[in-house]
mmCIF file of C-alpha atoms in Angstrom:
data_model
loop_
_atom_site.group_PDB
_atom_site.id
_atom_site.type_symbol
_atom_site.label_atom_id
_atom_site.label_comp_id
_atom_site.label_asym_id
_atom_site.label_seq_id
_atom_site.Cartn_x
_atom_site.Cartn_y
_atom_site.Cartn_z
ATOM 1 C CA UNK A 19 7.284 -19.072 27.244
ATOM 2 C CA UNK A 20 6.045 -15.880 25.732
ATOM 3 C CA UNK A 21 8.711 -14.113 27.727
ATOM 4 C CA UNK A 22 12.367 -15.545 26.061
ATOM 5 C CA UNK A 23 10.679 -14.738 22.520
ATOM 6 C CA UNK A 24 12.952 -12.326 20.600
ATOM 7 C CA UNK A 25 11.919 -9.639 18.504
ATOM 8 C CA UNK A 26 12.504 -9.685 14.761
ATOM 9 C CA UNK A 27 13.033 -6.179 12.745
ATOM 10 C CA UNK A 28 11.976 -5.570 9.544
ATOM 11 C CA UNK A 29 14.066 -7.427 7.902
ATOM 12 C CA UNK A 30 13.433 -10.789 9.876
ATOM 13 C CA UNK A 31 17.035 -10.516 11.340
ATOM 14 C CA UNK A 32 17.315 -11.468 14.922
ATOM 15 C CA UNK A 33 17.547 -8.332 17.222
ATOM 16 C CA UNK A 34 19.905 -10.034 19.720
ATOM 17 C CA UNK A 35 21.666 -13.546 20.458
ATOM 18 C CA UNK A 36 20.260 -16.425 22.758
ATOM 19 C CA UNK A 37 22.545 -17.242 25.385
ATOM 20 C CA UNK A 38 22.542 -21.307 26.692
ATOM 21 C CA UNK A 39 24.923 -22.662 29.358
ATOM 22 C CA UNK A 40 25.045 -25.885 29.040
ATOM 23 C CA UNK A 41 25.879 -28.766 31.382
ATOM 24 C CA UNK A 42 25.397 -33.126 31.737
ATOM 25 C CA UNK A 43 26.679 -35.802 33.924
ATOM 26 C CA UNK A 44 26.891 -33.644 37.314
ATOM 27 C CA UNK A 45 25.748 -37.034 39.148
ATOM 28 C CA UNK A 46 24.506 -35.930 42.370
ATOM 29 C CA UNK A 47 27.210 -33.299 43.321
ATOM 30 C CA UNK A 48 25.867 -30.242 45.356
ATOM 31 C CA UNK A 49 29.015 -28.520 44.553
ATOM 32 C CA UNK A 50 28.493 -28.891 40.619
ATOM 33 C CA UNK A 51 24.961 -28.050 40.554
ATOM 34 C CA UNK A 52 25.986 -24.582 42.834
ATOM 35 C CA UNK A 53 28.997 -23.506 40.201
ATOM 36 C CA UNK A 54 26.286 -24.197 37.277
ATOM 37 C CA UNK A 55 23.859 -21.472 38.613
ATOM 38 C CA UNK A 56 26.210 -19.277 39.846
ATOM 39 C CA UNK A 57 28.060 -19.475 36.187
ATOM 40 C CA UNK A 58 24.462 -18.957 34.529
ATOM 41 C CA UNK A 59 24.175 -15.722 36.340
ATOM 42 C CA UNK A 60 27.642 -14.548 35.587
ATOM 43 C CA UNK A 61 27.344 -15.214 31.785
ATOM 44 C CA UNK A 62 23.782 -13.653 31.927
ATOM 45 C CA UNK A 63 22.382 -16.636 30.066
ATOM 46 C CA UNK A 64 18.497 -16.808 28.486
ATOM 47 C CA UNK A 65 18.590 -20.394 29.944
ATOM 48 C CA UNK A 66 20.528 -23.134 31.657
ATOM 49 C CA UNK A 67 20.057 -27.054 30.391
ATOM 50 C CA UNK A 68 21.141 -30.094 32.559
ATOM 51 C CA UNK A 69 21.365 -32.570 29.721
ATOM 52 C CA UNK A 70 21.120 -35.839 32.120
ATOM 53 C CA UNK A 71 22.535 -37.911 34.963
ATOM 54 C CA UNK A 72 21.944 -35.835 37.631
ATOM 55 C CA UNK A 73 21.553 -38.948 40.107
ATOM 56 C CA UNK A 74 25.223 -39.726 42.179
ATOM 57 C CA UNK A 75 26.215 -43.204 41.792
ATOM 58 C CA UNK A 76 27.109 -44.709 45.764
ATOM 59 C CA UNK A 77 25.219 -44.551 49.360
ATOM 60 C CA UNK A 78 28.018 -44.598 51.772
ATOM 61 C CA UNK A 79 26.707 -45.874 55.137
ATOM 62 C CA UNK A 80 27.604 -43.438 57.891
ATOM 63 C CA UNK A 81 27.496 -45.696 61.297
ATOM 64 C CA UNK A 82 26.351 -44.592 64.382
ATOM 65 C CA UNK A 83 28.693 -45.978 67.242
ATOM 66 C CA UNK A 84 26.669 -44.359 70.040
ATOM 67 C CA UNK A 85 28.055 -41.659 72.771
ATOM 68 C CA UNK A 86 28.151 -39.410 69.654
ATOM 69 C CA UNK A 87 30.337 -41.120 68.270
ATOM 70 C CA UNK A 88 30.220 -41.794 64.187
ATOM 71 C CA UNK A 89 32.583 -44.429 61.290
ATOM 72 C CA UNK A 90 32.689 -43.698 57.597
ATOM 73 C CA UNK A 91 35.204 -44.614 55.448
ATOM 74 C CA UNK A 92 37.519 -46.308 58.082
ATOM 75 C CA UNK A 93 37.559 -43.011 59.965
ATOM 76 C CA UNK A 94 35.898 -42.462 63.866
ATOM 77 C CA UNK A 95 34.401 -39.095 64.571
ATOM 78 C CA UNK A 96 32.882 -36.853 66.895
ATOM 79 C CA UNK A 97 29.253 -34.806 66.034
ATOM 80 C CA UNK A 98 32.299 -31.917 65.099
ATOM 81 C CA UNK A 99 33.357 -33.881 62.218
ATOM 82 C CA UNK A 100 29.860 -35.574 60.991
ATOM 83 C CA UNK A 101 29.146 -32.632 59.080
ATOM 84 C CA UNK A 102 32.378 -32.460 57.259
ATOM 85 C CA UNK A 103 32.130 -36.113 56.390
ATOM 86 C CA UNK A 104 28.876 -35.150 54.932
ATOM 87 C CA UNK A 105 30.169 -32.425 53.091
ATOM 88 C CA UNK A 106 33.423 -34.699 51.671
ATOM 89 C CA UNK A 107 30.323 -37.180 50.505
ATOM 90 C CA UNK A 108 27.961 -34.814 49.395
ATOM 91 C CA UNK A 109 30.559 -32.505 46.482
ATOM 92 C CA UNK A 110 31.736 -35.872 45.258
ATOM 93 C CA UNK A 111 28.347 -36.545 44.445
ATOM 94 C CA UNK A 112 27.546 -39.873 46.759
ATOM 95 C CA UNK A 113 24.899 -40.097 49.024
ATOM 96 C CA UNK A 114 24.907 -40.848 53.132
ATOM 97 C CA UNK A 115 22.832 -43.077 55.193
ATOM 98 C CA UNK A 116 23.206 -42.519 59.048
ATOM 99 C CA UNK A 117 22.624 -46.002 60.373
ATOM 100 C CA UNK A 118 23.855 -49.090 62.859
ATOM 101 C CA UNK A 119 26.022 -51.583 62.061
ATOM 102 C CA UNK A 120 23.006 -54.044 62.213
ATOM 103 C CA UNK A 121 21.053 -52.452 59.334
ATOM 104 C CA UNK A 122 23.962 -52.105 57.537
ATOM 105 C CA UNK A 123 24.627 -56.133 57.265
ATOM 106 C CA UNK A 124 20.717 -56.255 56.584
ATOM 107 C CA UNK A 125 21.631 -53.858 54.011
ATOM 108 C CA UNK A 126 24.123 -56.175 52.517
ATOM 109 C CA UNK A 127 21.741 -58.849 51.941
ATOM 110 C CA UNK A 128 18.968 -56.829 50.855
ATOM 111 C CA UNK A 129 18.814 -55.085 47.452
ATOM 112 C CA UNK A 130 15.278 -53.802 48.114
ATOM 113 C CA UNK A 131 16.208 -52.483 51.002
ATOM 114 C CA UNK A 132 19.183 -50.815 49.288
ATOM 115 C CA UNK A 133 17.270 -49.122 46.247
ATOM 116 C CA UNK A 134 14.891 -47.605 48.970
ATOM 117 C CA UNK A 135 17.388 -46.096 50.352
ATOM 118 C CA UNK A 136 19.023 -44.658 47.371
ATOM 119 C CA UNK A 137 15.464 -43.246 46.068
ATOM 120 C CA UNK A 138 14.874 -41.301 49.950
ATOM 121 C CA UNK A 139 18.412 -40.266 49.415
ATOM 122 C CA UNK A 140 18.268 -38.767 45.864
ATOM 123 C CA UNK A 141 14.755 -37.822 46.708
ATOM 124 C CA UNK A 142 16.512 -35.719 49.446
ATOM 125 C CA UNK A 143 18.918 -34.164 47.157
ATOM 126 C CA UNK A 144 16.849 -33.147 44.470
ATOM 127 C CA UNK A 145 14.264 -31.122 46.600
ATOM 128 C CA UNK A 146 17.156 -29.569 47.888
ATOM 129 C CA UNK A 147 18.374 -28.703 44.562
ATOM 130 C CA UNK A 148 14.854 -27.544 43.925
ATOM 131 C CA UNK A 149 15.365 -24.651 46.973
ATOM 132 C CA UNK A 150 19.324 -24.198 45.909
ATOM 133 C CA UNK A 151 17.927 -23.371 42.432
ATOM 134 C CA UNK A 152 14.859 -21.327 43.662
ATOM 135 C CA UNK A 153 17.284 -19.324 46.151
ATOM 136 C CA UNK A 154 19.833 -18.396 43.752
ATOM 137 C CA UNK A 155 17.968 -17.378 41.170
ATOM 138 C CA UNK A 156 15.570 -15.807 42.663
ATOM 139 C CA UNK A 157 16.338 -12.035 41.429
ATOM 140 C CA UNK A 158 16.105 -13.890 37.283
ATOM 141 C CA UNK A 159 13.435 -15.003 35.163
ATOM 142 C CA UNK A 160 16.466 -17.697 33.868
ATOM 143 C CA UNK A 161 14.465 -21.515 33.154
ATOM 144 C CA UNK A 162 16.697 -24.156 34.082
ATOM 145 C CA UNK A 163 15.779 -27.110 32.075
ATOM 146 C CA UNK A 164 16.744 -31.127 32.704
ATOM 147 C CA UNK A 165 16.780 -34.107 31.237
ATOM 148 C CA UNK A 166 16.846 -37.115 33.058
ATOM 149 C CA UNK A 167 20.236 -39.796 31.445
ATOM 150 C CA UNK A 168 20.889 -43.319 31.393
ATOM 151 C CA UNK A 169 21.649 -43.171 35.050
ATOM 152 C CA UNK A 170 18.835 -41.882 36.444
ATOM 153 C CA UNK A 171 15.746 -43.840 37.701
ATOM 154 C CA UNK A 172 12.078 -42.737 36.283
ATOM 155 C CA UNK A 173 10.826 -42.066 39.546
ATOM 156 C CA UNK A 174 13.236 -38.269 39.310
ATOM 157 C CA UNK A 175 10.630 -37.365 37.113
ATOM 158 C CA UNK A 176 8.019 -37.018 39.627
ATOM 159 C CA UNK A 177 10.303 -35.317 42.536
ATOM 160 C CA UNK A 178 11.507 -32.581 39.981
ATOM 161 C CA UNK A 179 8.028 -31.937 38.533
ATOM 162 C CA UNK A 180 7.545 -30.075 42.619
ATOM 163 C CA UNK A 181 9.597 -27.405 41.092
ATOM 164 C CA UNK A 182 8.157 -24.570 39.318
ATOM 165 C CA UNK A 183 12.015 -23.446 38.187
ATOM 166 C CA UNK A 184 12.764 -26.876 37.050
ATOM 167 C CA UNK A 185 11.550 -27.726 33.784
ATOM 168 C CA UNK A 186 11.395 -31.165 32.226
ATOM 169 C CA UNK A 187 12.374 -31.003 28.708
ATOM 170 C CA UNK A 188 12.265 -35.263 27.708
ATOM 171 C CA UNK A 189 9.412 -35.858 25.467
ATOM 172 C CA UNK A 190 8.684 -32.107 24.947
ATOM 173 C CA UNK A 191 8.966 -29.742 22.181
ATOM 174 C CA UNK A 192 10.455 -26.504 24.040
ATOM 175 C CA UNK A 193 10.742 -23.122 22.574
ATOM 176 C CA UNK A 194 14.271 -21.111 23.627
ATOM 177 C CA UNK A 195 13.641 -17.517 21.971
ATOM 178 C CA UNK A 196 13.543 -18.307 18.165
ATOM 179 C CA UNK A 197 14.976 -21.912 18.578
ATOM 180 C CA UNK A 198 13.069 -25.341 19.129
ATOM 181 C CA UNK A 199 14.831 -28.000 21.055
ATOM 182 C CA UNK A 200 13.442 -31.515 21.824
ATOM 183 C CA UNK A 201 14.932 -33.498 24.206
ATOM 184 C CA UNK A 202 16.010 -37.669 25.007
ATOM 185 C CA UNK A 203 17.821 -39.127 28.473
ATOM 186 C CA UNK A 204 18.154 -42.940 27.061
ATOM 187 C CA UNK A 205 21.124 -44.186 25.337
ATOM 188 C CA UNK A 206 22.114 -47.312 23.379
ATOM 189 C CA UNK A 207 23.065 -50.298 25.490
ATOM 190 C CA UNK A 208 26.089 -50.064 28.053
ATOM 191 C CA UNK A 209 28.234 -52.655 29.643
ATOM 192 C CA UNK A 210 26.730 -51.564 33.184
ATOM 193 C CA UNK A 211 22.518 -52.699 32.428
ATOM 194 C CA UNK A 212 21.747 -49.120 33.709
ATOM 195 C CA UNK A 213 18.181 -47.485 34.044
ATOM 196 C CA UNK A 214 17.895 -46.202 30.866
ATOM 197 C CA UNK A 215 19.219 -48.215 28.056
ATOM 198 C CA UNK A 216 17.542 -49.524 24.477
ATOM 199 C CA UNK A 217 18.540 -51.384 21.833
ATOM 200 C CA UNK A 218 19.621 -49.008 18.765
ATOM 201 C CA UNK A 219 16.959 -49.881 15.976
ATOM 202 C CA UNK A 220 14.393 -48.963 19.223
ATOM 203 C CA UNK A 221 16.396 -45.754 20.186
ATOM 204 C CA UNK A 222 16.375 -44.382 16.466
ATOM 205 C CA UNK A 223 12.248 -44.514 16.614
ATOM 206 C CA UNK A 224 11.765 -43.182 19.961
ATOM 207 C CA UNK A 225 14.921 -39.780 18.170
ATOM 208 C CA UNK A 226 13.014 -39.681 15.010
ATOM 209 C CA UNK A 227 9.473 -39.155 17.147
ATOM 210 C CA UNK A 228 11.527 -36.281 18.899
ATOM 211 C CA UNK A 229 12.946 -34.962 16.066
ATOM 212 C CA UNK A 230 9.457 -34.957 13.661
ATOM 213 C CA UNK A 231 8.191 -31.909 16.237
ATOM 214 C CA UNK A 232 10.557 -29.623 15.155
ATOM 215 C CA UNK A 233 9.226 -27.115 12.364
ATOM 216 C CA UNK A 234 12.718 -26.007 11.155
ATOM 217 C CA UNK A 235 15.737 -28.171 11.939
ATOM 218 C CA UNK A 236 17.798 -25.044 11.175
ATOM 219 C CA UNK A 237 17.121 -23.610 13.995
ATOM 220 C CA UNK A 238 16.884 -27.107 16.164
ATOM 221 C CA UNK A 239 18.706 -28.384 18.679
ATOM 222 C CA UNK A 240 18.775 -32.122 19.645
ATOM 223 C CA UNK A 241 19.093 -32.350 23.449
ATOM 224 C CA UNK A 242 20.282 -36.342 23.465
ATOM 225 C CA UNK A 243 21.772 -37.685 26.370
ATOM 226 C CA UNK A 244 24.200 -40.412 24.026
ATOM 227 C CA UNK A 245 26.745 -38.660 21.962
ATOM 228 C CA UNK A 246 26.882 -39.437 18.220
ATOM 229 C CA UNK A 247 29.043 -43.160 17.436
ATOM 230 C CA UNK A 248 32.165 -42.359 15.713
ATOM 231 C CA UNK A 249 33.130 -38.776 17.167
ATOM 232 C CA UNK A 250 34.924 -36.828 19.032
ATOM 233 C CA UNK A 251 32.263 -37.062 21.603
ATOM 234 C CA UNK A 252 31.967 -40.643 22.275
ATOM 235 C CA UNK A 253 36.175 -42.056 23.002
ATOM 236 C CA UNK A 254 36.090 -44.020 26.187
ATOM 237 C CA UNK A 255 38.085 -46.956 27.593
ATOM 238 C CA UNK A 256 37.843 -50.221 25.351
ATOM 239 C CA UNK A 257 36.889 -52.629 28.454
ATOM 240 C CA UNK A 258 37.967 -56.547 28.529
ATOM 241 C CA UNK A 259 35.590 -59.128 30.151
ATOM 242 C CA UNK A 260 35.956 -58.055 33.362
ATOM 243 C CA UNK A 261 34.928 -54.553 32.963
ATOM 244 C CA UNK A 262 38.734 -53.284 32.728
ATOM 245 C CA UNK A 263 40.282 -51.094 30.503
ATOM 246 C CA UNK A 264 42.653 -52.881 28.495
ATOM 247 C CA UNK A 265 46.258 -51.559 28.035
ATOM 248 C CA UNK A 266 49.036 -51.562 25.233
ATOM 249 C CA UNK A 267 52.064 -50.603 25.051
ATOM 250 C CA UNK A 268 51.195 -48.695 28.570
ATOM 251 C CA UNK A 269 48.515 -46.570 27.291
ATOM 252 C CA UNK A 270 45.029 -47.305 27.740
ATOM 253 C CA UNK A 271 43.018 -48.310 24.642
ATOM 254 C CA UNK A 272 40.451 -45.797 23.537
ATOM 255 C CA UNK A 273 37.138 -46.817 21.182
ATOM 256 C CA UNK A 274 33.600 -45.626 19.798
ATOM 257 C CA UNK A 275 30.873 -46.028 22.418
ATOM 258 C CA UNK A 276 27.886 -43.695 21.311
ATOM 259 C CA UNK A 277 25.117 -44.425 19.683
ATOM 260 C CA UNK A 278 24.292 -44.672 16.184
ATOM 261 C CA UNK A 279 20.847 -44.104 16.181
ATOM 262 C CA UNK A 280 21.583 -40.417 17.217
ATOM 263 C CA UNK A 281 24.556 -39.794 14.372
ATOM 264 C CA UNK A 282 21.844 -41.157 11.830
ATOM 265 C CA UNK A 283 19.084 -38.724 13.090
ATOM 266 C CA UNK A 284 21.676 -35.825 12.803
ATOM 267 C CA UNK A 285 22.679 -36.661 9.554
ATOM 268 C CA UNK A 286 19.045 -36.801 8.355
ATOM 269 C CA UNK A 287 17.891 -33.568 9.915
ATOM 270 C CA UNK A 288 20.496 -31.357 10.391
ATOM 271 C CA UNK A 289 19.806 -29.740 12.826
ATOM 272 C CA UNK A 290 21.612 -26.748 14.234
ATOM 273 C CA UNK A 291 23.146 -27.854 17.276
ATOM 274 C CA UNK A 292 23.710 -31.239 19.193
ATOM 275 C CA UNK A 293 24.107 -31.461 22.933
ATOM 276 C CA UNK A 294 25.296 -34.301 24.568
ATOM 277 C CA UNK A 295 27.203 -36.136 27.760
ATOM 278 C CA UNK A 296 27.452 -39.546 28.672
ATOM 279 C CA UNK A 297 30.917 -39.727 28.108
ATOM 280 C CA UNK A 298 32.895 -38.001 30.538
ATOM 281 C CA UNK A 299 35.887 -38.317 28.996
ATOM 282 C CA UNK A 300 35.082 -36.838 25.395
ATOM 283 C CA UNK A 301 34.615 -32.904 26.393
ATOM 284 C CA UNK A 302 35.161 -31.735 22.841
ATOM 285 C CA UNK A 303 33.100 -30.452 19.822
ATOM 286 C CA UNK A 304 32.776 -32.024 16.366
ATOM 287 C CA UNK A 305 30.724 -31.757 13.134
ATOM 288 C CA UNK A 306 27.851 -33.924 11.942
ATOM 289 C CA UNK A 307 27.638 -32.674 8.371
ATOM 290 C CA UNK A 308 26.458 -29.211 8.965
ATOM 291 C CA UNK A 309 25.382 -29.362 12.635
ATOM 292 C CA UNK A 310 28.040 -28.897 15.787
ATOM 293 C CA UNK A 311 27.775 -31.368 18.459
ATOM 294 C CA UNK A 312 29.438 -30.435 21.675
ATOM 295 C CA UNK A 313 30.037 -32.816 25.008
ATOM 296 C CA UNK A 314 30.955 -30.740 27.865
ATOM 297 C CA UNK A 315 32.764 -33.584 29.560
ATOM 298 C CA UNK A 316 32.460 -34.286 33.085
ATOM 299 C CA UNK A 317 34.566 -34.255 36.348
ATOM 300 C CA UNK A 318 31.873 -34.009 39.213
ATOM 301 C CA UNK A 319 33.587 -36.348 41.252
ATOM 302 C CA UNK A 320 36.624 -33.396 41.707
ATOM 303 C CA UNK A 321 33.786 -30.965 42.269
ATOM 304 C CA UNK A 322 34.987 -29.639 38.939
ATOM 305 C CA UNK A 323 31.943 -27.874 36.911
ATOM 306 C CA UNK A 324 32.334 -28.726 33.290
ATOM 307 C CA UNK A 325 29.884 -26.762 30.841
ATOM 308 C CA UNK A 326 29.749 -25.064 27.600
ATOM 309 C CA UNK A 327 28.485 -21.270 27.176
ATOM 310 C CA UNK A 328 26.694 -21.169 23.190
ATOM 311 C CA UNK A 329 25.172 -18.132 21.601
ATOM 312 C CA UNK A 330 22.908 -18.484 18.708
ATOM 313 C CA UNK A 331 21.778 -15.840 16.023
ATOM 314 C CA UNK A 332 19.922 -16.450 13.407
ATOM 315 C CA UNK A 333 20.795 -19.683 11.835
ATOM 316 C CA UNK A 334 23.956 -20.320 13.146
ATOM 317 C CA UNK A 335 26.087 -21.350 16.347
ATOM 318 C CA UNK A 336 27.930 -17.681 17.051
ATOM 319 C CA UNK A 337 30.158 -19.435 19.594
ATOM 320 C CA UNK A 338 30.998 -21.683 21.792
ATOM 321 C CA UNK A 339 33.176 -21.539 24.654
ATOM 322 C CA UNK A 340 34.370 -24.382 27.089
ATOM 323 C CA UNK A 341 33.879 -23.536 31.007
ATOM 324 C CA UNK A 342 36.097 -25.284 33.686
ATOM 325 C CA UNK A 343 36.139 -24.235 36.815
#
């Protein structure tokens, strides 16, 4: 990584700023993923970091009806208008299955059967992600790191390690110019039992093992997928029994969800920067005695990019700017 190092003048004063755009939660949406790298080039970033759930969330059976005829979503349509129901699916970041109406009551029945299908689907995806990346940034020597999140499925992993662009950053201590950042996709337990959940007093050893790599949390950043409990990062919908968000007085009742495993390890270290997701709601910045947390939000199923464009020099966050778009 010899190559984003930064030279240092006499007076060991950084000779220039390290630019990150930063992005989570982009859940399987081709659009997304394009407006990230094409927003990497335009700010001229050192390097771009996908801080988790990058896997889309539904397989939507597309039927074939035979004569070229196809049904998804209610709707009949000709081989004209497969490819803009595949379009429709793919930016809202859902996957497609082009099957009969027989192996899609098998389906039905058949949760094996289903979860193969979602891992040759996101499978699919992500090596096509792999050549998106690979084509656009082709004229740059821009990394583009990832984390898997809570919603993604181990298996990822091994499909993304076929890119040479791609760079897993989850269990690894990885050097950004003058700036150490470790990395960690699992969060504290959720309502939904998704892939990548632990119980808090296990996900505060598996942060403080990230966090003992770093030589100078000054100049750290903590890449964790859960926001810190009891921020501005972490408001979402305070669900009843049923999974629904429960309503006063007309407004929807917001709490705490994040994890307080990750607060306590950035209250212990300090380190200069926290980015996280999970919580697409909470796009917003806070303070964890002296470090700056930021959660760029997340709106993939519009097709709407959320990220956030940081510049570090020397020991301190320069700025930070919200990106919609």
């Amino acid at each position: 990584m010899g190559l984003f190092h930064r030279k240092q003048n006499n007076n060991n004063v950084d000779s220039k700023p390290f630019k990150i755009l930063y992005t989570s939660d982009i859940h399987g949406s081709d659009i997304v993923f394009k407006k990230f790298l094409n927003a990497g080039k335009m700010y001229k970033v050192d390097a771009l970091i996908i801080g988790g759930d990058l896997a889309g969330k539904a397989l939507i059976p597309i039927i074939e009806l035979g004569e070229g005829k196809y049904e998804a979503d209610g709707k009949t349509v000709g081989k004209e208008g497969l490819q803009q129901i595949i379009t429709e699916i793919r930016n809202a970041g859902n996957y497609y299955i082009i099957t009969d109406k027989k192996d899609v009551e098998v389906m039905q029945d058949d949760k094996k059967k289903v979860n193969e299908a979602f891992k040759t689907a996101i499978s699919e995806v992500l090596r096509n992600w792999i050549k998106i990346a690979d084509e656009k940034l082709s004229d740059t020597n821009m990394p583009l790191y990832y984390n898997l999140g809570n919603d993604d499925p181990e298996y990822m992993f091994d499909v993304l390690s076929e890119s040479d662009r791609m760079i897993k950053t989850e269990g690894k201590l990885i050097q950004l110019g003058d700036y150490e950042m470790v990395s960690y996709g699992y969060v504290n337990p959720t309502p939904w039992n998704t892939p990548r959940e632990m119980k808090e007093e296990d996900l505060y050893v598996k942060l403080k093992e990230e966090a003992e790599k770093v030589s100078n949390p000054e100049k750290a950043i903590f890449n964790f997928h859960a926001p810190p409990y009891g921020s501005n990062l972490d408001n979402a919908p305070l669900l009843d029994k049923n999974l629904k968000p429960v309503v006063k007085g007309g407004e929807i009742v917001m709490t705490h969800v994040g994890s307080t495993s990750v607060r306590k390890i950035e209250e212990e270290y300090q380190p200069l920067l926290g980015l996280h997701g999970h919580i697409h709601e909470s796009r917003a910045f806070d303070k964890v005695g002296r470090t700056l947390v930021l959660n760029p939000g997340s709106e993939y199923g519009e097709g709407i990019l959320h990220a956030v464009y940081i510049v570090l020099e020397g020991n301190k966050v320069k700025a930070h700017q919200f990106i919609i778009g």
